[in-house]
Amino acid sequence: MPAKEFAKIVVTWQQQHGRNDLPWQQHNDPYHVLVSELMLQQTQVTTVIPYFERWLQRFPDVTTLAAAEEQEVMAHWQGLGYYRRARNLHAAAKTIVADYAAQIPEQAVELREIPGIGPYTVGAIRSFAFNAPAAIVDGNVKRLFARLFMLPYAVNHSANDRYFWELAEHYTPTSQNRRFAQGLLDLGATICKPKQPLCHACPLQSRCRTYANACVEDYPKRKQKKAIPTKTGHFLLAINRFGVCLEQRPANGIWPSLWCLPEVSQAPDAELGYEFNHTFSHYKLAGKVWLAEPATTTGNLMQVPYSDLADYGLPAPIRKLLAKIDWDEVCNTKQ
DNA sequence: AATTCGGGGGC
DNA sequence: GCCCCAGAATT
């Protein structure tokens, strides 16, 4: 299909049926685009919206964000996951203020040097913030192309990325690319969904090779991935009438820089109080929570009153575990 | 090229 | 339970 024809179909459909009321679409502000794109990396739109709104209230522009304290930046990301993105966004703001006079650059080579901005986000910022003719390839675009052209390339195999990028660049129009790029994402998210795609409502149905062959749901092809391992983690629950001991985790590894129950490398000589399970994308964590005395814990500790726990960006499984504990009862039995 | 980074939605 | 999500950085 000619590239111009493809672009016209996508642009026309986006105008009539696409998403045009998302919070970060309202001003085409490069900072809004930057914040939303970092938040949207591997995170669904409906999850991001409330975080985006709170973020803009506290950090309304790139200068405000650059001047903010790390701890406060992390607190506003709490619960969103992939916490490195928050540090990247903070570092990106500082870079933009220092090197680009607080103006987000438009050129790809400059954007690519900014922390947290990879190939996809370069294209997204150039498309959405500047309406520039830049390609984007994300999970939605790969799935759409894989089905439309019945591609045999597994979408979760990085060696195949070049095929999808070549297609995306071939079809990227020289005008109206903001709407075209949005249309690709909207088609993938609302029509060409992973499961139960709405082919009856698809503007590309007559062009779709997997639809013609009645094999839409067999695509995209996917490379089989290994089973994820299970790791055991040992955590200390040290409490008294003053509160619970929390420790700030190191900046690298799981839950970077978040406050958490102190973690130890092996099971201590103590009573096992609680257990929990948590599944990450790449391993399962079997958490053992040992009842310890506050004096036996070491490290970067802080004793936090139970009533203040909500102020600390606790990892989700830890937050849920602590929420189940009846503090009055624990204090009475422990004295 | 493979691994490491969360957490929630949806079925 | 499992797959998926507006991926990037690291090894």
Coordinates of C-alpha atoms (C1' of nucleotides) in Angstrom, one line a residue, chain A residues 19 24 37 40 116 118 121 138 140 143 222, chain C:
Chain A
R19 CA -8.0 9.7 21.7
W24 CA -1.0 15.6 28.0
E37 CA 6.1 9.7 27.8
L40 CA 3.9 5.8 29.9
G116 CA 15.5 8.2 29.9
G118 CA 15.5 6.1 24.0
T121 CA 10.7 8.5 23.2
D138 CA 6.2 0.7 20.5
N140 CA 1.2 -1.0 19.7
R143 CA 1.5 -5.5 16.9
R222 CA 6.3 -14.2 20.0
Chain C
dG1 C1' -2.2 -17.3 36.7
dC2 C1' -0.8 -15.2 32.6
dC3 C1' -0.2 -11.6 29.2
dC4 C1' 0.3 -6.9 28.2
dC5 C1' 1.5 -2.1 28.8
dA6 C1' 3.4 5.1 24.6
dG7 C1' 10.8 1.1 26.8
dA8 C1' 15.5 2.3 28.5
dA9 C1' 19.8 1.2 30.5
dT10 C1' 23.0 -2.1 31.5
dT11 C1' 25.8 -6.0 30.9

